[in-house]
């Protein structure tokens, strides 16, 4: 779910001065030559102070900067990216033809009548039904009215922040997918940024390290309103066990938090002791929202399709329904996922599509295991990679930026420094399994050559 | 841009008690039978007080309720909808095949490499370039770096509110597309709702009536931060002239407002005295954001594709760039429009696609004119319909709900009561031109029969 596009383009260090920006140029503002009235040079509208607080930007454009500098020095370098969590394999044939048919149907009167105009903001009913059938009916009580189809997890997370409103106390795993913190800053949950600790005030950072099996001490979040929890985790690749999930759910129910459970990688879980949805856990329906995505299962990163589960049993402190407010937010801030993408979702959940998704996920899982094996053979401690498409390599407390640069310089491979996901991520580097096999094999050769201990 | 799906599903009158809701049922919350720990019946998270302030919901579900009651009494009624602003005609063939090809390409390695993964949150560069070429290059200085492709105007409006942050003074035309006010309420711009005036406190309602040529007295908005201005207007169908647009731009530049100029229906303009984009007006680049959509041009309501223009010259009071903050917001709250929808956009802006869009718009415009003629022949004063797909019929100050009910009862035609768009809309009924021709002809016959004066 984390992607370099998010990072490089969203987190620009300085206004209009970053040469790595795709959207912003150094051109001067254009004005018409003849102006008849007094034209204000700028509006009287003050800048949103929350926007001014966004800081993480200093970190990520740095990746692009260093990569570009490396390419400039070594113009023939054949860069391989294990950095971006962006799918590389084509969308499987049965899904692609489902989408093409959904598109073609919009050219007919009957087809347009069926799926052409505004749809329900919560998604097409057959898709909501199929999501329940494929992901929830076996082990949970979730029903289709609790499924809200959307254009993806990142977008839903931001709309959730809008629904909760400003001034909430938010807890995140550290390290974590940067969108949790960024959307918290934009929506007014943070009071300031501490340069020394690299942390925002009023955000609870729950450390996830090998020493605690990447499952945090939840007590730190006792006073939080919202807990973001991602499993299988981006970036560490750790999947929470049933017992850990139970601990999380019990904690939230006891202390009254709402957990936003990010399950975007759940399909990658192979450990039978790790639930594939939080709703397998008793009591989860009174404290958990679950956010899911087709992105990493079927190569839908660019197609934009996901869903969020908001159980009927989830209530605010006044007893009012969270699902009701979520529905109103979605209906005001959203207009439904693209009907053709929903056609793709329907095809992905057909028997043929489901099988092809398993194959695609299997391919990336194989990649992850090849990377894990490589680093283990090289003598590193390696985490993740079994239940997730991310490999979290322990570089013995070394500065992760330094390691990132060393890998790039020696092997022309782009990774992501762990510090990019939060201060506790330092000392680690994340490798993504989203890569063509031939590129991965070349990358592994290079790594073996340069990083033999 | 206004749609009944927006209204019926978003604006529910009472929590979980509305039988017209698509998403919410009366089922009781489900709990697991065996619960090992003390489970809180509800979270400790307080409800966002802004959400609790949403009121408009009392109005719109009423349309569905009355319609359903009518159908229950008259089960054989052949209802014709002129209510919803939702396109009815199939997407033209060249656009549909462009989309199908975009979908099929995602099944190949080369195609996936090109458009398959995460794209720029601001849209594919060729699409941004084509939007400039088709809509801006001839008469404005807007360039592609100022174009942000999105999943539609409604979604962008909500993200803009998030960017501006809470506590802004917002001015809207009255009547207006309900999403301006609803998103203002959700994002904390409103302090309360006055049942008597049917208006939110802290929102400036600028009356648009025949007496002022549907162009408001802007002085009311002198202290506002943000002015929402829609032209051609939904629901009145009025397109602002060049002189009126100049007045708006000069006013905003003088007083420091930012104008969110909603041009979702600009393609419908035929009056040469009305600009098709606000950037035809001198000085607009220092005060205007423009929001646009493919929805009503190519039948993309369900496909979700639009764009927003944020000029480089637009600055906050501290001189910082609005475009910079918009880009950061889009990169955090959004992940790009669906790549297949963007493929549809590219096809729509090809020579063949452009011609087919003109034909589709021409078809709906013909519908609008047929409706206008009908009501004029019946002796009503009729507005709109020439530069917009909406016909705004003056019912001589009669209660618009009463008129709505009368039309439904007598003719089985669903319209939208003007009061649904704001208190000043009362006395009017909006008819939408989005309708199959045969249905429209039947509707006209019925209207002629029942409403001869």
JSON list of C-alpha atoms in Angstrom, two decimals, chain A residues 1 3 5-6 9-10 12 15 23-24 27 29-32 34 37 39-40 42-48 51 54 85-91 96 100 103-104 106-109 112-113 116-118 120-122 128 141 143 145 151 154-155 158 162-165 168 182 187 225 250 253 255-256 282-283 285-286 296 299 301-304 312-313 315-317 319-321 323-325 327-329 331-336 338-340 436, chain B residues 1 3 5-6 9-10 12 15 22-24 27 29-32 34 37 39-40 42-48 51 54 85-91 96 100 103-104 106-109 112-113 116-118 120-122 128 141 143 145 151 154-155 158 162-165 168 182 187 225 250 253 255-256 282-283 285-286 296 299 301-304 312-313 315-317 319-321 323-325 327-329 331-336 338-340 436:
[
{"chain": "A", "resi": 1, "resn": "UNK", "atom": "CA", "xyz": [0.00, 0.00, 0.00]},
{"chain": "A", "resi": 3, "resn": "UNK", "atom": "CA", "xyz": [4.23, 3.47, -2.69]},
{"chain": "A", "resi": 5, "resn": "UNK", "atom": "CA", "xyz": [4.56, 7.77, -5.80]},
{"chain": "A", "resi": 6, "resn": "UNK", "atom": "CA", "xyz": [2.90, 8.64, -2.55]},
{"chain": "A", "resi": 9, "resn": "UNK", "atom": "CA", "xyz": [5.26, 13.46, -4.94]},
{"chain": "A", "resi": 10, "resn": "UNK", "atom": "CA", "xyz": [3.45, 14.07, -1.69]},
{"chain": "A", "resi": 12, "resn": "UNK", "atom": "CA", "xyz": [8.16, 17.48, -0.92]},
{"chain": "A", "resi": 15, "resn": "UNK", "atom": "CA", "xyz": [7.78, 24.62, -1.49]},
{"chain": "A", "resi": 23, "resn": "UNK", "atom": "CA", "xyz": [4.01, 18.47, -10.52]},
{"chain": "A", "resi": 24, "resn": "UNK", "atom": "CA", "xyz": [5.67, 21.63, -9.41]},
{"chain": "A", "resi": 27, "resn": "UNK", "atom": "CA", "xyz": [8.17, 28.82, -13.40]},
{"chain": "A", "resi": 29, "resn": "UNK", "atom": "CA", "xyz": [3.33, 32.75, -11.65]},
{"chain": "A", "resi": 30, "resn": "UNK", "atom": "CA", "xyz": [1.72, 33.96, -14.83]},
{"chain": "A", "resi": 31, "resn": "UNK", "atom": "CA", "xyz": [-0.32, 37.11, -14.84]},
{"chain": "A", "resi": 32, "resn": "UNK", "atom": "CA", "xyz": [-2.19, 38.79, -17.63]},
{"chain": "A", "resi": 34, "resn": "UNK", "atom": "CA", "xyz": [-3.44, 44.21, -18.82]},
{"chain": "A", "resi": 37, "resn": "UNK", "atom": "CA", "xyz": [-8.68, 46.45, -11.39]},
{"chain": "A", "resi": 39, "resn": "UNK", "atom": "CA", "xyz": [-5.33, 42.72, -8.33]},
{"chain": "A", "resi": 40, "resn": "UNK", "atom": "CA", "xyz": [-4.34, 41.24, -5.01]},
{"chain": "A", "resi": 42, "resn": "UNK", "atom": "CA", "xyz": [-2.43, 36.83, -3.02]},
{"chain": "A", "resi": 43, "resn": "UNK", "atom": "CA", "xyz": [-5.68, 35.90, -1.39]},
{"chain": "A", "resi": 44, "resn": "UNK", "atom": "CA", "xyz": [-6.62, 36.81, 2.17]},
{"chain": "A", "resi": 45, "resn": "UNK", "atom": "CA", "xyz": [-7.24, 33.13, 2.91]},
{"chain": "A", "resi": 46, "resn": "UNK", "atom": "CA", "xyz": [-4.81, 31.91, 5.53]},
{"chain": "A", "resi": 47, "resn": "UNK", "atom": "CA", "xyz": [-2.96, 28.68, 4.96]},
{"chain": "A", "resi": 48, "resn": "UNK", "atom": "CA", "xyz": [-4.29, 25.72, 6.92]},
{"chain": "A", "resi": 51, "resn": "UNK", "atom": "CA", "xyz": [-0.74, 21.62, 6.18]},
{"chain": "A", "resi": 54, "resn": "UNK", "atom": "CA", "xyz": [3.65, 18.25, 7.41]},
{"chain": "A", "resi": 85, "resn": "UNK", "atom": "CA", "xyz": [5.41, -1.39, -3.06]},
{"chain": "A", "resi": 86, "resn": "UNK", "atom": "CA", "xyz": [3.95, -1.25, -6.54]},
{"chain": "A", "resi": 87, "resn": "UNK", "atom": "CA", "xyz": [2.81, -4.34, -8.39]},
{"chain": "A", "resi": 88, "resn": "UNK", "atom": "CA", "xyz": [4.72, -5.26, -11.55]},
{"chain": "A", "resi": 89, "resn": "UNK", "atom": "CA", "xyz": [2.91, -8.27, -13.03]},
{"chain": "A", "resi": 90, "resn": "UNK", "atom": "CA", "xyz": [0.09, -7.90, -15.57]},
{"chain": "A", "resi": 91, "resn": "UNK", "atom": "CA", "xyz": [-3.46, -8.30, -14.33]},
{"chain": "A", "resi": 96, "resn": "UNK", "atom": "CA", "xyz": [-8.73, -8.20, -17.60]},
{"chain": "A", "resi": 100, "resn": "UNK", "atom": "CA", "xyz": [-12.98, -5.06, -20.85]},
{"chain": "A", "resi": 103, "resn": "UNK", "atom": "CA", "xyz": [-16.29, -1.29, -20.34]},
{"chain": "A", "resi": 104, "resn": "UNK", "atom": "CA", "xyz": [-17.90, -2.53, -23.55]},
{"chain": "A", "resi": 106, "resn": "UNK", "atom": "CA", "xyz": [-21.31, 0.74, -21.07]},
{"chain": "A", "resi": 107, "resn": "UNK", "atom": "CA", "xyz": [-21.64, 1.27, -24.81]},
{"chain": "A", "resi": 108, "resn": "UNK", "atom": "CA", "xyz": [-25.03, -0.46, -24.93]},
{"chain": "A", "resi": 109, "resn": "UNK", "atom": "CA", "xyz": [-28.39, 0.79, -23.69]},
{"chain": "A", "resi": 112, "resn": "UNK", "atom": "CA", "xyz": [-25.52, 1.33, -19.36]},
{"chain": "A", "resi": 113, "resn": "UNK", "atom": "CA", "xyz": [-28.87, 0.97, -17.62]},
{"chain": "A", "resi": 116, "resn": "UNK", "atom": "CA", "xyz": [-23.60, 2.97, -16.28]},
{"chain": "A", "resi": 117, "resn": "UNK", "atom": "CA", "xyz": [-24.83, 5.85, -14.19]},
{"chain": "A", "resi": 118, "resn": "UNK", "atom": "CA", "xyz": [-24.19, 6.85, -10.61]},
{"chain": "A", "resi": 120, "resn": "UNK", "atom": "CA", "xyz": [-24.41, 3.30, -4.84]},
{"chain": "A", "resi": 121, "resn": "UNK", "atom": "CA", "xyz": [-21.53, 5.07, -3.12]},
{"chain": "A", "resi": 122, "resn": "UNK", "atom": "CA", "xyz": [-21.02, 1.83, -1.18]},
{"chain": "A", "resi": 128, "resn": "UNK", "atom": "CA", "xyz": [-20.45, -6.40, -1.85]},
{"chain": "A", "resi": 141, "resn": "UNK", "atom": "CA", "xyz": [-20.60, -12.62, 10.87]},
{"chain": "A", "resi": 143, "resn": "UNK", "atom": "CA", "xyz": [-22.72, -9.00, 6.14]},
{"chain": "A", "resi": 145, "resn": "UNK", "atom": "CA", "xyz": [-24.45, -3.97, 4.43]},
{"chain": "A", "resi": 151, "resn": "UNK", "atom": "CA", "xyz": [-11.20, 3.46, -4.56]},
{"chain": "A", "resi": 154, "resn": "UNK", "atom": "CA", "xyz": [-5.33, 5.23, 1.29]},
{"chain": "A", "resi": 155, "resn": "UNK", "atom": "CA", "xyz": [-8.40, 7.17, 0.20]},
{"chain": "A", "resi": 158, "resn": "UNK", "atom": "CA", "xyz": [-8.26, 9.97, 4.72]},
{"chain": "A", "resi": 162, "resn": "UNK", "atom": "CA", "xyz": [-12.56, 13.51, 8.01]},
{"chain": "A", "resi": 163, "resn": "UNK", "atom": "CA", "xyz": [-15.36, 11.53, 9.65]},
{"chain": "A", "resi": 164, "resn": "UNK", "atom": "CA", "xyz": [-13.65, 11.44, 13.05]},
{"chain": "A", "resi": 165, "resn": "UNK", "atom": "CA", "xyz": [-12.92, 15.16, 12.91]},
{"chain": "A", "resi": 168, "resn": "UNK", "atom": "CA", "xyz": [-8.18, 13.04, 18.04]},
{"chain": "A", "resi": 182, "resn": "UNK", "atom": "CA", "xyz": [0.29, 12.28, 7.25]},
{"chain": "A", "resi": 187, "resn": "UNK", "atom": "CA", "xyz": [-6.71, 16.58, 9.77]},
{"chain": "A", "resi": 225, "resn": "UNK", "atom": "CA", "xyz": [-9.02, 7.54, 20.39]},
{"chain": "A", "resi": 250, "resn": "UNK", "atom": "CA", "xyz": [-9.67, -6.83, 24.15]},
{"chain": "A", "resi": 253, "resn": "UNK", "atom": "CA", "xyz": [-12.90, -2.85, 23.93]},
{"chain": "A", "resi": 255, "resn": "UNK", "atom": "CA", "xyz": [-10.30, 1.18, 26.85]},
{"chain": "A", "resi": 256, "resn": "UNK", "atom": "CA", "xyz": [-12.84, 2.34, 24.28]},
{"chain": "A", "resi": 282, "resn": "UNK", "atom": "CA", "xyz": [-14.44, -12.26, 19.19]},
{"chain": "A", "resi": 283, "resn": "UNK", "atom": "CA", "xyz": [-15.41, -8.77, 20.17]},
{"chain": "A", "resi": 285, "resn": "UNK", "atom": "CA", "xyz": [-17.17, -5.86, 15.81]},
{"chain": "A", "resi": 286, "resn": "UNK", "atom": "CA", "xyz": [-17.54, -3.39, 18.65]},
{"chain": "A", "resi": 296, "resn": "UNK", "atom": "CA", "xyz": [-1.70, -6.18, -4.11]},
{"chain": "A", "resi": 299, "resn": "UNK", "atom": "CA", "xyz": [-2.40, -5.77, -9.59]},
{"chain": "A", "resi": 301, "resn": "UNK", "atom": "CA", "xyz": [-2.71, -0.44, -7.74]},
{"chain": "A", "resi": 302, "resn": "UNK", "atom": "CA", "xyz": [-3.57, 1.82, -10.67]},
{"chain": "A", "resi": 303, "resn": "UNK", "atom": "CA", "xyz": [-7.13, 0.60, -11.09]},
{"chain": "A", "resi": 304, "resn": "UNK", "atom": "CA", "xyz": [-8.19, 1.73, -7.59]},
{"chain": "A", "resi": 312, "resn": "UNK", "atom": "CA", "xyz": [-23.18, -2.30, 12.65]},
{"chain": "A", "resi": 313, "resn": "UNK", "atom": "CA", "xyz": [-22.12, -2.96, 16.22]},
{"chain": "A", "resi": 315, "resn": "UNK", "atom": "CA", "xyz": [-20.72, 2.83, 18.16]},
{"chain": "A", "resi": 316, "resn": "UNK", "atom": "CA", "xyz": [-19.46, 6.22, 19.20]},
{"chain": "A", "resi": 317, "resn": "UNK", "atom": "CA", "xyz": [-19.46, 7.11, 22.88]},
{"chain": "A", "resi": 319, "resn": "UNK", "atom": "CA", "xyz": [-24.22, 5.21, 21.22]},
{"chain": "A", "resi": 320, "resn": "UNK", "atom": "CA", "xyz": [-24.66, 6.54, 17.70]},
{"chain": "A", "resi": 321, "resn": "UNK", "atom": "CA", "xyz": [-23.66, 4.38, 14.78]},
{"chain": "A", "resi": 323, "resn": "UNK", "atom": "CA", "xyz": [-21.52, 3.06, 10.10]},
{"chain": "A", "resi": 324, "resn": "UNK", "atom": "CA", "xyz": [-24.21, 5.69, 9.73]},
{"chain": "A", "resi": 325, "resn": "UNK", "atom": "CA", "xyz": [-21.67, 8.53, 9.82]},
{"chain": "A", "resi": 327, "resn": "UNK", "atom": "CA", "xyz": [-22.12, 6.21, 5.03]},
{"chain": "A", "resi": 328, "resn": "UNK", "atom": "CA", "xyz": [-22.86, 9.93, 5.11]},
{"chain": "A", "resi": 329, "resn": "UNK", "atom": "CA", "xyz": [-19.20, 10.80, 4.72]},
{"chain": "A", "resi": 331, "resn": "UNK", "atom": "CA", "xyz": [-21.93, 9.86, 0.17]},
{"chain": "A", "resi": 332, "resn": "UNK", "atom": "CA", "xyz": [-20.64, 13.42, 0.50]},
{"chain": "A", "resi": 333, "resn": "UNK", "atom": "CA", "xyz": [-16.92, 12.96, -0.15]},
{"chain": "A", "resi": 334, "resn": "UNK", "atom": "CA", "xyz": [-17.13, 10.09, -2.62]},
{"chain": "A", "resi": 335, "resn": "UNK", "atom": "CA", "xyz": [-19.25, 8.96, -5.53]},
{"chain": "A", "resi": 336, "resn": "UNK", "atom": "CA", "xyz": [-18.55, 5.25, -5.78]},
{"chain": "A", "resi": 338, "resn": "UNK", "atom": "CA", "xyz": [-15.26, 3.37, -10.97]},
{"chain": "A", "resi": 339, "resn": "UNK", "atom": "CA", "xyz": [-17.80, 0.97, -12.43]},
{"chain": "A", "resi": 340, "resn": "UNK", "atom": "CA", "xyz": [-15.19, -0.63, -14.69]},
{"chain": "A", "resi": 436, "resn": "UNK", "atom": "CA", "xyz": [9.78, -9.14, -12.33]},
{"chain": "B", "resi": 1, "resn": "UNK", "atom": "CA", "xyz": [-23.15, 16.74, -10.85]},
{"chain": "B", "resi": 3, "resn": "UNK", "atom": "CA", "xyz": [-27.44, 13.16, -8.30]},
{"chain": "B", "resi": 5, "resn": "UNK", "atom": "CA", "xyz": [-27.81, 8.81, -5.28]},
{"chain": "B", "resi": 6, "resn": "UNK", "atom": "CA", "xyz": [-25.95, 11.53, -3.50]},
{"chain": "B", "resi": 9, "resn": "UNK", "atom": "CA", "xyz": [-28.25, 7.72, 0.38]},
{"chain": "B", "resi": 10, "resn": "UNK", "atom": "CA", "xyz": [-26.27, 10.50, 1.95]},
{"chain": "B", "resi": 12, "resn": "UNK", "atom": "CA", "xyz": [-30.83, 10.21, 5.63]},
{"chain": "B", "resi": 15, "resn": "UNK", "atom": "CA", "xyz": [-30.22, 7.19, 12.12]},
{"chain": "B", "resi": 22, "resn": "UNK", "atom": "CA", "xyz": [-29.88, 1.42, 0.58]},
{"chain": "B", "resi": 23, "resn": "UNK", "atom": "CA", "xyz": [-27.11, 0.76, 3.04]},
{"chain": "B", "resi": 24, "resn": "UNK", "atom": "CA", "xyz": [-28.61, 0.74, 6.47]},
{"chain": "B", "resi": 27, "resn": "UNK", "atom": "CA", "xyz": [-31.10, -5.40, 11.90]},
{"chain": "B", "resi": 29, "resn": "UNK", "atom": "CA", "xyz": [-26.06, -5.30, 15.97]},
{"chain": "B", "resi": 30, "resn": "UNK", "atom": "CA", "xyz": [-24.57, -8.76, 15.99]},
{"chain": "B", "resi": 31, "resn": "UNK", "atom": "CA", "xyz": [-22.41, -9.90, 18.86]},
{"chain": "B", "resi": 32, "resn": "UNK", "atom": "CA", "xyz": [-20.63, -13.13, 19.40]},
{"chain": "B", "resi": 34, "resn": "UNK", "atom": "CA", "xyz": [-19.32, -16.14, 24.02]},
{"chain": "B", "resi": 37, "resn": "UNK", "atom": "CA", "xyz": [-13.58, -10.22, 28.42]},
{"chain": "B", "resi": 39, "resn": "UNK", "atom": "CA", "xyz": [-16.78, -5.87, 26.17]},
{"chain": "B", "resi": 40, "resn": "UNK", "atom": "CA", "xyz": [-17.66, -2.20, 26.00]},
{"chain": "B", "resi": 42, "resn": "UNK", "atom": "CA", "xyz": [-19.65, 1.25, 22.66]},
{"chain": "B", "resi": 43, "resn": "UNK", "atom": "CA", "xyz": [-16.34, 2.97, 22.15]},
{"chain": "B", "resi": 44, "resn": "UNK", "atom": "CA", "xyz": [-15.17, 5.96, 24.15]},
{"chain": "B", "resi": 45, "resn": "UNK", "atom": "CA", "xyz": [-14.66, 7.89, 20.93]},
{"chain": "B", "resi": 46, "resn": "UNK", "atom": "CA", "xyz": [-16.98, 10.87, 20.80]},
{"chain": "B", "resi": 47, "resn": "UNK", "atom": "CA", "xyz": [-18.98, 11.49, 17.66]},
{"chain": "B", "resi": 48, "resn": "UNK", "atom": "CA", "xyz": [-17.66, 14.31, 15.48]},
{"chain": "B", "resi": 51, "resn": "UNK", "atom": "CA", "xyz": [-21.40, 15.14, 11.56]},
{"chain": "B", "resi": 54, "resn": "UNK", "atom": "CA", "xyz": [-25.82, 17.62, 9.05]},
{"chain": "B", "resi": 85, "resn": "UNK", "atom": "CA", "xyz": [-28.91, 14.51, -12.83]},
{"chain": "B", "resi": 86, "resn": "UNK", "atom": "CA", "xyz": [-27.66, 11.14, -13.96]},
{"chain": "B", "resi": 87, "resn": "UNK", "atom": "CA", "xyz": [-26.75, 10.40, -17.56]},
{"chain": "B", "resi": 88, "resn": "UNK", "atom": "CA", "xyz": [-28.85, 7.82, -19.37]},
{"chain": "B", "resi": 89, "resn": "UNK", "atom": "CA", "xyz": [-27.24, 7.39, -22.80]},
{"chain": "B", "resi": 90, "resn": "UNK", "atom": "CA", "xyz": [-24.57, 4.76, -23.47]},
{"chain": "B", "resi": 91, "resn": "UNK", "atom": "CA", "xyz": [-20.97, 5.92, -23.61]},
{"chain": "B", "resi": 96, "resn": "UNK", "atom": "CA", "xyz": [-15.89, 2.61, -24.91]},
{"chain": "B", "resi": 100, "resn": "UNK", "atom": "CA", "xyz": [-11.71, -1.67, -23.28]},
{"chain": "B", "resi": 103, "resn": "UNK", "atom": "CA", "xyz": [-8.24, -2.59, -19.74]},
{"chain": "B", "resi": 104, "resn": "UNK", "atom": "CA", "xyz": [-6.85, -5.25, -22.08]},
{"chain": "B", "resi": 106, "resn": "UNK", "atom": "CA", "xyz": [-3.19, -4.15, -18.36]},
{"chain": "B", "resi": 107, "resn": "UNK", "atom": "CA", "xyz": [-3.04, -7.87, -19.15]},
{"chain": "B", "resi": 108, "resn": "UNK", "atom": "CA", "xyz": [0.27, -7.51, -20.99]},
{"chain": "B", "resi": 109, "resn": "UNK", "atom": "CA", "xyz": [3.73, -6.89, -19.58]},
{"chain": "B", "resi": 112, "resn": "UNK", "atom": "CA", "xyz": [1.13, -2.91, -17.45]},
{"chain": "B", "resi": 113, "resn": "UNK", "atom": "CA", "xyz": [4.53, -1.27, -17.38]},
{"chain": "B", "resi": 116, "resn": "UNK", "atom": "CA", "xyz": [-0.59, -0.50, -14.77]},
{"chain": "B", "resi": 117, "resn": "UNK", "atom": "CA", "xyz": [0.90, 0.44, -11.41]},
{"chain": "B", "resi": 118, "resn": "UNK", "atom": "CA", "xyz": [0.52, 3.48, -9.25]},
{"chain": "B", "resi": 120, "resn": "UNK", "atom": "CA", "xyz": [0.90, 10.10, -10.66]},
{"chain": "B", "resi": 121, "resn": "UNK", "atom": "CA", "xyz": [-1.81, 11.22, -8.26]},
{"chain": "B", "resi": 122, "resn": "UNK", "atom": "CA", "xyz": [-2.33, 14.17, -10.60]},
{"chain": "B", "resi": 128, "resn": "UNK", "atom": "CA", "xyz": [-3.26, 16.35, -18.53]},
{"chain": "B", "resi": 141, "resn": "UNK", "atom": "CA", "xyz": [-2.64, 30.43, -20.08]},
{"chain": "B", "resi": 143, "resn": "UNK", "atom": "CA", "xyz": [-0.66, 24.66, -18.41]},
{"chain": "B", "resi": 145, "resn": "UNK", "atom": "CA", "xyz": [1.18, 21.27, -14.35]},
{"chain": "B", "resi": 151, "resn": "UNK", "atom": "CA", "xyz": [-12.27, 10.82, -9.68]},
{"chain": "B", "resi": 154, "resn": "UNK", "atom": "CA", "xyz": [-17.73, 15.93, -5.73]},
{"chain": "B", "resi": 155, "resn": "UNK", "atom": "CA", "xyz": [-14.66, 14.13, -4.43]},
{"chain": "B", "resi": 158, "resn": "UNK", "atom": "CA", "xyz": [-14.44, 17.43, -0.26]},
{"chain": "B", "resi": 162, "resn": "UNK", "atom": "CA", "xyz": [-9.82, 19.17, 3.92]},
{"chain": "B", "resi": 163, "resn": "UNK", "atom": "CA", "xyz": [-7.02, 21.27, 2.48]},
{"chain": "B", "resi": 164, "resn": "UNK", "atom": "CA", "xyz": [-8.53, 24.57, 3.63]},
{"chain": "B", "resi": 165, "resn": "UNK", "atom": "CA", "xyz": [-9.14, 23.19, 7.12]},
{"chain": "B", "resi": 168, "resn": "UNK", "atom": "CA", "xyz": [-13.65, 28.93, 7.12]},
{"chain": "B", "resi": 182, "resn": "UNK", "atom": "CA", "xyz": [-22.74, 19.36, 3.22]},
{"chain": "B", "resi": 187, "resn": "UNK", "atom": "CA", "xyz": [-15.44, 20.01, 7.73]},
{"chain": "B", "resi": 225, "resn": "UNK", "atom": "CA", "xyz": [-12.90, 32.98, 2.70]},
{"chain": "B", "resi": 250, "resn": "UNK", "atom": "CA", "xyz": [-12.58, 41.37, -9.58]},
{"chain": "B", "resi": 253, "resn": "UNK", "atom": "CA", "xyz": [-9.23, 39.68, -6.07]},
{"chain": "B", "resi": 255, "resn": "UNK", "atom": "CA", "xyz": [-11.50, 41.15, -1.16]},
{"chain": "B", "resi": 256, "resn": "UNK", "atom": "CA", "xyz": [-9.08, 38.24, -1.08]},
{"chain": "B", "resi": 282, "resn": "UNK", "atom": "CA", "xyz": [-8.32, 38.37, -16.61]},
{"chain": "B", "resi": 283, "resn": "UNK", "atom": "CA", "xyz": [-7.15, 38.05, -13.03]},
{"chain": "B", "resi": 285, "resn": "UNK", "atom": "CA", "xyz": [-5.54, 32.91, -11.87]},
{"chain": "B", "resi": 286, "resn": "UNK", "atom": "CA", "xyz": [-4.91, 34.73, -8.62]},
{"chain": "B", "resi": 296, "resn": "UNK", "atom": "CA", "xyz": [-22.07, 14.87, -18.08]},
{"chain": "B", "resi": 299, "resn": "UNK", "atom": "CA", "xyz": [-21.66, 9.57, -19.60]},
{"chain": "B", "resi": 301, "resn": "UNK", "atom": "CA", "xyz": [-21.06, 9.48, -13.97]},
{"chain": "B", "resi": 302, "resn": "UNK", "atom": "CA", "xyz": [-20.29, 5.92, -12.88]},
{"chain": "B", "resi": 303, "resn": "UNK", "atom": "CA", "xyz": [-16.81, 5.81, -14.36]},
{"chain": "B", "resi": 304, "resn": "UNK", "atom": "CA", "xyz": [-15.50, 8.66, -12.18]},
{"chain": "B", "resi": 312, "resn": "UNK", "atom": "CA", "xyz": [0.42, 28.50, -9.94]},
{"chain": "B", "resi": 313, "resn": "UNK", "atom": "CA", "xyz": [-0.45, 32.13, -9.28]},
{"chain": "B", "resi": 315, "resn": "UNK", "atom": "CA", "xyz": [-1.54, 32.04, -3.12]},
{"chain": "B", "resi": 316, "resn": "UNK", "atom": "CA", "xyz": [-2.60, 31.90, 0.49]},
{"chain": "B", "resi": 317, "resn": "UNK", "atom": "CA", "xyz": [-2.37, 35.06, 2.57]},
{"chain": "B", "resi": 319, "resn": "UNK", "atom": "CA", "xyz": [2.22, 33.97, -0.04]},
{"chain": "B", "resi": 320, "resn": "UNK", "atom": "CA", "xyz": [2.51, 30.20, 0.00]},
{"chain": "B", "resi": 321, "resn": "UNK", "atom": "CA", "xyz": [1.28, 28.21, -2.95]},
{"chain": "B", "resi": 323, "resn": "UNK", "atom": "CA", "xyz": [-1.18, 24.35, -5.67]},
{"chain": "B", "resi": 324, "resn": "UNK", "atom": "CA", "xyz": [1.59, 23.00, -3.47]},
{"chain": "B", "resi": 325, "resn": "UNK", "atom": "CA", "xyz": [-0.82, 22.22, -0.64]},
{"chain": "B", "resi": 327, "resn": "UNK", "atom": "CA", "xyz": [-0.74, 18.47, -4.46]},
{"chain": "B", "resi": 328, "resn": "UNK", "atom": "CA", "xyz": [0.18, 17.27, -0.97]},
{"chain": "B", "resi": 329, "resn": "UNK", "atom": "CA", "xyz": [-3.48, 16.74, -0.09]},
{"chain": "B", "resi": 331, "resn": "UNK", "atom": "CA", "xyz": [-1.03, 12.68, -2.66]},
{"chain": "B", "resi": 332, "resn": "UNK", "atom": "CA", "xyz": [-2.17, 11.82, 0.87]},
{"chain": "B", "resi": 333, "resn": "UNK", "atom": "CA", "xyz": [-5.93, 11.51, 0.42]},
{"chain": "B", "resi": 334, "resn": "UNK", "atom": "CA", "xyz": [-5.97, 10.15, -3.11]},
{"chain": "B", "resi": 335, "resn": "UNK", "atom": "CA", "xyz": [-4.06, 7.73, -5.29]},
{"chain": "B", "resi": 336, "resn": "UNK", "atom": "CA", "xyz": [-4.94, 8.78, -8.81]},
{"chain": "B", "resi": 338, "resn": "UNK", "atom": "CA", "xyz": [-8.57, 4.67, -12.14]},
{"chain": "B", "resi": 339, "resn": "UNK", "atom": "CA", "xyz": [-6.19, 4.01, -15.04]},
{"chain": "B", "resi": 340, "resn": "UNK", "atom": "CA", "xyz": [-9.00, 2.52, -17.16]},
{"chain": "B", "resi": 436, "resn": "UNK", "atom": "CA", "xyz": [-34.10, 8.60, -23.03]}
]
